[in-house]
Short mmCIF file of C-alpha atoms and ligand atoms in Angstrom, two decimals:
data_model
loop_
_atom_site.label_atom_id
_atom_site.label_comp_id
_atom_site.label_asym_id
_atom_site.label_seq_id
_atom_site.Cartn_x
_atom_site.Cartn_y
_atom_site.Cartn_z
CA MET A 441 0.02 0.01 0.00
CA ALA A 442 1.39 3.42 -0.91
CA GLU A 443 2.24 5.89 1.84
CA ARG A 444 -0.43 8.39 0.93
CA ASP A 445 -3.08 5.79 1.14
CA VAL A 446 -2.47 4.89 4.75
CA ARG A 447 -2.24 8.47 5.85
CA ALA A 448 -5.38 9.40 3.96
CA GLU A 449 -7.27 6.34 5.26
CA LEU A 450 -6.23 7.07 8.84
CA LYS A 451 -7.39 10.61 8.45
CA THR A 452 -10.81 9.47 7.14
CA ALA A 453 -11.12 6.97 9.97
CA ILE A 454 -10.34 9.64 12.60
CA ASP A 455 -12.74 12.06 10.95
CA GLN A 456 -15.54 9.50 11.17
CA GLN A 457 -14.99 8.88 14.89
CA ILE A 458 -14.67 12.59 15.64
CA ALA A 459 -17.92 13.37 13.75
CA LYS A 460 -19.72 10.95 16.06
CA MET A 461 -18.13 12.48 19.12
CA ARG A 462 -18.91 16.01 17.97
CA ALA A 463 -22.56 15.04 17.51
CA ALA A 464 -22.79 13.47 20.99
CA GLY A 465 -20.64 16.13 22.83
CA GLY A 466 -21.85 19.74 22.65
CA LEU A 467 -19.21 21.62 24.56
CA GLU A 468 -17.96 24.65 22.71
CA SER A 469 -14.36 24.25 24.01
CA MET A 470 -14.22 20.60 22.84
CA ASN A 471 -14.01 21.77 19.22
CA TYR A 472 -10.38 22.54 19.53
CA PHE A 473 -9.63 18.97 20.69
CA TYR A 474 -11.81 17.48 17.94
CA ASP A 475 -9.82 19.47 15.41
CA ARG A 476 -6.50 18.54 16.92
CA ALA A 477 -7.42 14.84 16.91
CA LYS A 478 -8.22 15.00 13.26
CA ASN A 479 -4.76 16.41 12.51
CA MET A 480 -2.77 14.52 15.13
CA TYR A 481 -0.44 12.85 12.63
CA ASP A 482 0.34 16.02 10.74
CA SER A 483 3.76 17.44 11.59
CA ASP A 484 3.29 21.14 11.87
CA SER A 485 6.13 21.57 14.35
CA GLU A 486 9.36 23.48 13.77
CA SER A 487 11.11 21.58 16.52
CA PRO A 488 12.74 18.26 15.74
CA LEU A 489 10.31 15.43 16.35
CA VAL A 490 11.11 12.55 18.58
CA GLY A 491 8.88 9.49 18.35
CA VAL A 492 8.09 7.90 21.61
CA PHE A 493 6.46 4.56 22.47
CA CYS A 494 4.91 4.19 25.89
CA ASN A 495 4.34 6.16 29.00
CA LEU A 496 7.82 5.37 30.38
CA VAL A 497 9.83 7.85 28.37
CA PRO A 498 10.54 11.16 30.12
CA GLU A 499 9.37 13.61 27.52
CA GLU A 500 10.90 16.47 29.56
CA LEU A 501 14.35 15.49 28.37
CA ILE A 502 13.24 15.83 24.73
CA MET A 503 11.58 19.20 25.42
CA ALA A 504 14.62 20.44 27.29
CA ALA A 505 16.74 19.69 24.19
CA GLY A 506 14.42 21.76 21.98
CA GLY A 507 12.64 18.73 20.58
CA LYS A 508 8.96 17.77 20.42
CA PRO A 509 7.84 14.35 21.73
CA VAL A 510 5.18 12.61 19.64
CA ARG A 511 3.51 9.42 20.69
CA ILE A 512 3.82 6.77 17.93
CA CYS A 513 1.56 4.05 19.49
CA GLY A 514 -0.79 3.17 16.59
CA GLY A 515 -4.50 2.56 16.90
CA PHE A 516 -5.38 2.09 13.25
CA HIS A 517 -6.61 -1.19 11.78
CA GLY A 518 -5.75 -0.01 8.30
CA SER A 519 -1.99 -0.07 8.92
CA ILE A 520 -1.98 -3.59 10.45
CA GLY A 521 -2.11 -5.31 7.15
CA VAL A 522 1.04 -3.52 6.01
CA SER A 523 3.06 -4.67 9.00
CA GLU A 524 1.90 -8.29 8.66
CA ARG A 525 4.46 -8.60 5.85
CA VAL A 526 7.05 -8.69 8.53
CA LEU A 527 5.24 -9.40 11.82
CA PRO A 528 3.20 -12.47 12.80
CA GLN A 529 -0.62 -12.39 12.66
CA VAL A 530 -0.89 -13.09 16.37
CA PHE A 531 0.80 -10.03 17.68
CA CYS A 532 -0.33 -6.85 19.61
CA PRO A 533 -2.31 -4.67 17.20
CA LEU A 534 -0.79 -1.53 18.73
CA ILE A 535 2.70 -2.64 17.68
CA LYS A 536 1.47 -3.81 14.30
CA SER A 537 -0.34 -0.56 13.62
CA SER A 538 2.73 1.51 14.58
CA VAL A 539 5.12 -0.60 12.49
CA GLY A 540 2.58 -0.30 9.62
CA PHE A 541 2.91 3.48 9.90
CA PHE A 542 6.69 3.25 9.55
CA MET A 543 6.42 0.86 6.62
CA SER A 544 4.06 3.34 4.90
CA ASP A 545 6.68 6.12 5.45
CA MET A 546 4.15 8.01 7.51
CA LEU A 547 6.60 8.91 10.25
CA SER A 548 9.60 9.74 8.06
CA GLU A 549 9.99 13.19 9.58
CA LEU A 550 10.99 11.82 12.96
CA LYS A 551 14.51 12.63 13.98
CA MET A 552 14.78 9.63 16.38
CA ILE A 553 12.68 7.07 18.20
CA VAL A 554 12.75 6.02 21.87
CA VAL A 555 11.47 2.53 22.72
CA PRO A 556 11.36 1.08 26.29
CA THR A 557 11.65 -2.67 26.49
CA THR A 558 8.34 -3.10 28.27
CA CYS A 559 7.01 -6.04 26.35
CA ASP A 560 8.19 -8.49 23.69
CA GLY A 561 6.27 -6.57 21.02
CA LYS A 562 8.09 -3.35 21.78
CA LYS A 563 11.44 -5.12 21.80
CA LYS A 564 10.87 -6.69 18.38
CA ALA A 565 9.44 -3.45 17.00
CA ALA A 566 12.55 -1.59 18.15
CA GLU A 567 14.78 -3.95 16.22
CA PHE A 568 12.73 -3.43 13.13
CA LEU A 569 12.58 0.33 13.50
CA ALA A 570 16.28 0.65 14.13
CA GLU A 571 16.86 -0.41 10.52
CA LYS A 572 15.07 2.72 9.37
CA LYS A 573 15.71 5.33 11.99
CA LYS A 574 17.95 6.17 14.88
CA THR A 575 16.29 4.14 17.69
CA VAL A 576 17.26 4.39 21.37
CA ILE A 577 16.24 1.42 23.46
CA MET A 578 15.58 1.95 27.20
CA GLU A 579 16.14 -1.13 29.23
CA VAL A 580 13.23 -1.39 31.64
CA PRO A 581 13.81 -3.24 34.89
CA HIS A 582 11.49 -6.15 35.71
CA THR A 583 10.58 -4.86 39.12
CA ILE A 584 10.27 -1.39 40.58
CA GLU A 585 11.05 -2.41 44.12
CA SER A 586 14.70 -3.31 44.36
CA PRO A 587 17.48 -0.74 44.71
CA GLN A 588 19.17 -2.37 41.68
CA ALA A 589 16.08 -1.75 39.58
CA ARG A 590 16.01 1.90 40.53
CA GLU A 591 19.76 2.23 39.77
CA LEU A 592 19.39 0.54 36.42
CA TRP A 593 16.55 2.93 35.48
CA LEU A 594 18.47 5.99 36.51
CA VAL A 595 21.38 4.86 34.36
CA GLU A 596 18.93 4.41 31.43
CA ILE A 597 17.56 7.96 31.96
CA LYS A 598 21.08 9.38 31.98
CA LYS A 599 21.89 7.39 28.82
CA LEU A 600 18.80 8.73 27.15
CA LYS A 601 19.75 12.31 28.04
CA LYS A 602 23.13 11.82 26.32
CA ASN A 603 21.54 10.26 23.26
CA ILE A 604 18.97 13.02 22.91
CA GLU A 605 21.72 15.69 23.28
CA LYS A 606 23.75 14.00 20.59
CA GLU A 607 20.97 13.42 18.10
CA LEU A 608 19.27 16.83 18.57
CA GLY A 609 22.68 18.63 18.82
CA ALA A 610 21.64 20.51 21.95
CA LYS A 611 22.84 20.51 25.47
CA ILE A 612 20.20 19.89 28.16
CA SER A 613 20.84 22.57 30.72
CA ARG A 614 19.65 22.56 34.27
CA LYS A 615 17.46 25.61 33.57
CA LYS A 616 15.87 24.08 30.48
CA LEU A 617 15.13 20.77 32.17
CA ARG A 618 13.60 22.62 35.12
CA GLY A 619 11.47 24.59 32.70
CA ALA A 620 10.33 21.40 30.99
CA ILE A 621 9.38 19.64 34.23
CA GLU A 622 7.52 22.66 35.48
CA LYS A 623 5.64 22.84 32.18
CA THR A 624 4.56 19.20 32.12
CA ASN A 625 3.61 19.48 35.75
CA ARG A 626 1.26 22.31 34.78
CA LYS A 627 -0.24 19.97 32.20
CA ARG A 628 -0.66 17.23 34.76
CA LYS A 629 -2.39 19.62 37.18
CA LEU A 630 -4.81 20.77 34.47
CA LEU A 631 -5.67 17.15 33.61
CA LEU A 632 -6.18 16.33 37.28
CA GLU A 633 -8.55 19.29 37.57
CA LEU A 634 -10.55 17.95 34.63
CA TYR A 635 -10.80 14.52 36.26
CA ASN A 636 -11.77 16.10 39.58
CA LEU A 637 -14.64 17.92 37.89
CA ARG A 638 -15.77 14.68 36.22
CA LYS A 639 -15.76 13.06 39.65
CA ASN A 640 -18.42 15.47 40.66
CA ASN A 641 -20.55 15.07 37.53
CA ALA A 642 -19.29 17.97 35.44
CA PRO A 643 -21.30 17.85 32.13
CA ILE A 644 -18.54 16.38 29.95
CA LEU A 645 -18.58 12.97 28.38
CA GLY A 646 -15.97 10.48 29.50
CA SER A 647 -15.01 9.86 25.91
CA ASP A 648 -14.38 13.61 25.47
CA ALA A 649 -12.22 13.70 28.52
CA LEU A 650 -10.29 10.75 27.18
CA LEU A 651 -9.72 12.58 23.97
CA VAL A 652 -8.35 15.61 25.83
CA ALA A 653 -5.76 13.35 27.53
CA HIS A 654 -5.01 11.61 24.17
CA THR A 655 -4.40 14.79 22.23
CA SER A 656 -1.93 16.01 24.92
CA PHE A 657 0.55 13.41 23.64
CA ASN A 658 1.04 15.00 20.23
CA ASP A 659 -0.17 18.59 20.52
CA ASP A 660 1.83 21.73 21.04
CA LEU A 661 1.80 21.88 24.85
CA ASP A 662 1.24 25.62 25.25
CA SER A 663 -1.74 25.48 22.90
CA TRP A 664 -3.13 22.35 24.61
CA MET A 665 -2.85 23.94 27.98
CA SER A 666 -4.51 27.14 27.07
CA HIS A 667 -7.47 25.26 25.45
CA THR A 668 -7.72 22.94 28.46
CA GLU A 669 -7.94 26.01 30.63
CA SER A 670 -10.83 27.25 28.44
CA LEU A 671 -12.52 23.88 28.74
CA LEU A 672 -12.19 23.96 32.53
CA ALA A 673 -13.57 27.51 32.58
CA GLU A 674 -16.55 26.47 30.46
CA LEU A 675 -17.27 23.50 32.68
CA LYS A 676 -17.10 25.61 35.82
CA THR A 677 -19.83 27.90 34.49
CA MET A 678 -22.14 24.88 34.08
CA GLU A 679 -24.18 23.09 36.72
CA PRO A 680 -23.07 19.54 37.49
CA ARG A 681 -25.62 17.19 36.01
CA SER A 682 -27.70 14.94 38.19
CA ASP A 683 -26.74 11.69 36.78
CA ASP A 684 -27.63 8.22 38.03
CA ARG A 685 -26.06 6.26 35.12
CA PRO A 686 -23.61 3.58 36.27
CA ARG A 687 -20.20 5.14 36.98
CA ILE A 688 -17.56 3.28 34.96
CA MET A 689 -13.79 3.05 35.16
CA LEU A 690 -11.87 1.92 32.09
CA THR A 691 -8.63 -0.03 32.51
CA GLY A 692 -6.35 -2.22 30.45
CA SER A 693 -4.53 -1.78 27.16
CA PRO A 694 -4.34 1.68 25.66
CA ILE A 695 -7.36 3.00 23.62
CA LEU A 696 -6.03 4.90 20.63
CA LEU A 697 -7.67 6.83 17.81
CA PRO A 698 -9.30 5.99 15.56
CA THR A 699 -10.30 2.82 17.43
CA TRP A 700 -12.72 4.44 19.87
CA LYS A 701 -15.37 1.62 19.83
CA ILE A 702 -15.14 0.72 23.51
CA PRO A 703 -15.79 4.18 25.08
CA LEU A 704 -18.50 4.83 22.49
CA LEU A 705 -20.22 1.49 23.18
CA ILE A 706 -20.19 2.16 26.95
CA GLU A 707 -21.75 5.56 26.48
CA GLU A 708 -24.36 4.26 24.00
CA ALA A 709 -25.32 1.74 26.67
CA GLN A 710 -25.74 4.64 29.15
CA GLY A 711 -22.56 3.96 31.01
CA ASN A 712 -20.87 7.07 32.51
CA ILE A 713 -17.09 6.85 32.09
CA ILE A 714 -15.79 8.70 35.08
CA MET A 715 -12.28 7.42 35.38
CA ASP A 716 -9.56 5.50 33.54
CA ASP A 717 -6.11 4.19 34.23
CA LEU A 718 -5.19 3.83 30.59
CA CYS A 719 -1.77 4.71 29.16
CA SER A 720 -3.61 6.63 26.47
CA GLY A 721 -5.47 8.48 29.22
CA ALA A 722 -4.81 9.40 32.82
CA LYS A 723 -2.27 6.77 33.84
CA THR A 724 0.87 8.87 34.34
CA LEU A 725 -0.73 12.24 33.98
CA LEU A 726 -2.57 12.59 37.33
CA SER A 727 0.49 12.94 39.50
CA THR A 728 3.22 15.51 39.23
CA ILE A 729 6.94 14.93 39.02
CA GLU A 730 8.41 15.59 42.46
CA VAL A 731 11.95 17.12 42.51
CA ARG A 732 13.76 17.57 45.86
CA ALA A 733 16.14 20.32 44.62
CA TRP A 734 16.57 21.78 41.18
CA THR A 735 20.03 20.23 40.64
CA MET A 736 20.53 18.11 37.49
CA TYR A 737 20.99 15.01 39.58
CA ASP A 738 17.79 15.48 41.65
CA MET A 739 15.78 16.30 38.51
CA LEU A 740 16.91 13.09 36.90
CA ILE A 741 16.03 11.18 40.06
CA GLY A 742 12.65 12.87 40.10
CA LEU A 743 12.10 11.84 36.43
CA ALA A 744 13.30 8.26 37.07
CA ASP A 745 11.02 7.81 40.10
CA HIS A 746 7.99 9.25 38.37
CA TYR A 747 8.27 7.20 35.22
CA LEU A 748 9.10 4.00 36.94
CA MET A 749 5.90 4.29 39.01
CA SER A 750 3.75 4.29 35.86
CA ALA A 751 2.12 1.03 37.10
CA CYS A 752 2.78 -0.70 33.76
CA PRO A 753 1.85 -4.41 33.78
CA CYS A 754 5.44 -5.23 32.68
CA PHE A 755 6.55 -5.03 36.30
CA VAL A 756 6.46 -7.89 38.73
CA PRO A 757 5.02 -7.82 41.27
CA ASN A 758 2.61 -5.22 40.05
CA ASP A 759 0.95 -4.12 43.26
CA PRO A 760 0.96 -0.42 42.42
CA ARG A 761 -1.42 -0.93 39.47
CA VAL A 762 -3.88 -3.02 41.50
CA LYS A 763 -3.73 -0.56 44.40
CA LYS A 764 -4.23 2.38 42.07
CA ILE A 765 -7.36 0.77 40.51
CA LEU A 766 -8.79 0.01 43.95
CA ASN A 767 -8.10 3.56 45.19
CA TYR A 768 -9.76 5.06 42.12
CA VAL A 769 -12.76 2.86 42.53
CA ASP A 770 -13.23 4.43 46.05
CA GLU A 771 -12.32 7.93 45.18
CA TYR A 772 -14.35 8.15 42.02
CA ARG A 773 -17.30 6.13 43.41
CA ILE A 774 -17.08 3.65 40.61
CA ASP A 775 -19.98 1.10 40.09
CA GLY A 776 -18.24 -1.15 37.53
CA VAL A 777 -14.90 -1.63 35.77
CA VAL A 778 -14.44 -2.33 32.07
CA TYR A 779 -11.16 -4.08 31.35
CA HIS A 780 -9.93 -3.59 27.80
CA ASN A 781 -7.54 -6.23 26.60
CA LEU A 782 -5.94 -5.97 23.18
CA GLN A 783 -5.63 -9.43 21.61
CA GLY A 784 -2.04 -10.53 21.83
CA CYS A 785 -1.30 -8.37 24.90
CA GLN A 786 -0.12 -10.93 27.38
CA LEU A 787 0.82 -8.36 30.00
CA TYR A 788 -2.68 -7.00 30.44
CA GLY A 789 -4.26 -10.38 29.76
CA GLY A 790 -2.13 -12.03 32.42
CA GLU A 791 -3.26 -9.54 35.11
CA VAL A 792 -6.99 -9.90 34.44
CA TRP A 793 -7.49 -12.57 37.09
CA ARG A 794 -5.85 -10.52 39.80
CA VAL A 795 -7.69 -7.27 39.13
CA GLU A 796 -10.98 -9.20 38.88
CA LYS A 797 -10.37 -10.99 42.15
CA GLU A 798 -9.49 -7.83 44.04
CA LEU A 799 -12.52 -6.05 42.60
CA LYS A 800 -14.72 -9.02 43.49
CA ASP A 801 -13.59 -8.70 47.13
CA LYS A 802 -14.85 -5.10 47.03
CA LYS A 803 -18.09 -6.20 45.29
CA ILE A 804 -17.29 -4.27 42.11
CA PRO A 805 -18.32 -6.03 38.95
CA MET A 806 -15.81 -6.18 36.10
CA LEU A 807 -16.30 -6.76 32.40
CA LYS A 808 -13.38 -8.05 30.39
CA LEU A 809 -13.48 -7.18 26.71
CA GLU A 810 -10.83 -8.72 24.47
CA THR A 811 -10.66 -7.12 21.07
CA SER A 812 -8.49 -5.73 18.31
CA TYR A 813 -8.78 -2.73 16.00
CA GLY A 814 -11.29 -3.98 13.45
CA GLU A 815 -14.98 -3.37 13.53
CA GLY A 816 -15.95 -7.06 13.00
CA ASP A 817 -16.71 -7.71 16.64
CA VAL A 818 -18.69 -4.50 17.42
CA LYS A 819 -22.08 -6.26 17.50
CA GLN A 820 -20.83 -8.91 19.86
CA LEU A 821 -19.14 -6.37 22.07
CA LYS A 822 -22.31 -4.29 22.15
CA ILE A 823 -24.34 -7.22 23.45
CA ARG A 824 -21.93 -7.77 26.32
CA VAL A 825 -21.55 -4.05 27.16
CA ASP A 826 -25.38 -3.61 27.14
CA ALA A 827 -25.84 -6.61 29.41
CA PHE A 828 -23.12 -5.29 31.83
CA MET A 829 -24.75 -1.88 32.06
CA GLU A 830 -28.15 -3.44 32.65
CA MET A 831 -26.76 -5.59 35.44
CA LEU A 832 -25.16 -2.51 37.07
CA GLU A 833 -28.44 -0.65 36.77
CA SER A 834 -30.33 -3.47 38.38
CA ASN A 835 -27.75 -3.64 41.24
CA LYS A 836 -28.62 -0.06 42.30
S1 LIG B 1052 1.09 -0.39 29.69
FE1 LIG B 1052 3.29 -0.26 29.81
S2 LIG B 1052 3.93 -0.99 27.75
FE2 LIG B 1052 1.77 -0.52 27.53
S3 LIG B 1052 1.80 1.65 26.81
FE3 LIG B 1052 1.64 1.65 29.08
S4 LIG B 1052 3.72 1.94 29.81
FE4 LIG B 1052 3.84 1.25 27.67
S1 LIG B 1053 -0.79 -3.38 24.57
FE1 LIG B 1053 0.40 -4.95 25.58
S2 LIG B 1053 1.52 -6.07 24.00
FE2 LIG B 1053 0.74 -4.16 23.13
S3 LIG B 1053 2.44 -2.72 23.35
FE3 LIG B 1053 1.12 -2.42 25.18
S4 LIG B 1053 1.93 -3.81 26.69
FE4 LIG B 1053 2.86 -4.45 24.68
#
């Protein structure tokens, strides 16, 4: 398939999803985010672009070197077929979609790529991408608990800093790194404010709030922050809605445009998505990066600690993720959890039993949905989502 076809197909697919969301939404300030989503794979930045997989890469280092981080985790069914020329059929669709983007030359403007070794899919993708582009691999420890793991991760962060400086030809100064951390912390606080408003029934759809988080990964940060402030201001002028729909938390594999079927099915079935712990959503964005003193060393420690605590299922044991989910269930008064598992994702799939068991102890029902990026299973998913929402309704 020619490059232009995949980019054009992706744009059309995103346009279709956004049109549905625009029709269901209705908030004036959301228009900016709908428009950004439609253009999220256009490179209109003058700064060198650094492609990033995952929530574990400290984007502040890229920003401090004058670069712009862009998330390259793919959510497009149309690029999967392209990558199946080199990757097996039974493989995570996120990886296949991203590799498909590269094989279609869609991301040729990237200066470099950073890939953490969180799962086998990412490791193998990194090898393939390294043939085409400067690719830095970050070795992720298996645990977050031991002192050795923390030391290894700090070494990886320092190595990444050097690699970024070399590739972008810019020194990361103490002042610039501080500026970048303070900036992303402002972003995190804005998102937390949005989620706090949702907690108290602010009149914004959960799928819209997810989109706001999703667009923050590729947008110009100043512009994103100023429009998020406008959105918060608009919401604060509105009355919270009295809403007795089941309050839902989404967890599991990332949900990436244009594959938005899960949030839309939940909302069509009258579920109220209040919270998520998705890597494409709130996962690392709701807490700020804590820095003891603004020395280079302490800033790197602050970054290392923050990104290692991302509660990714690649860690063992993974108590922080389970704990986080249970805390959110209480704090956001959740009635039911929807667990999204991308086919081929062994990490999320392998933790289902544990999350389900802990939720059962709290008497919180959970629905596991295993799916990929195609539309072929939508009818079947709809039946299960409808039944789950009905059950939550009848539990009230
Ligand atoms: S769950 Fe882990 S591997 Fe998957 S996107 Fe998040 S940080 Fe990356
Ligand atoms: S969804 Fe699972 S398999 Fe896919 S990239 Fe993320 S952690 Fe890896």
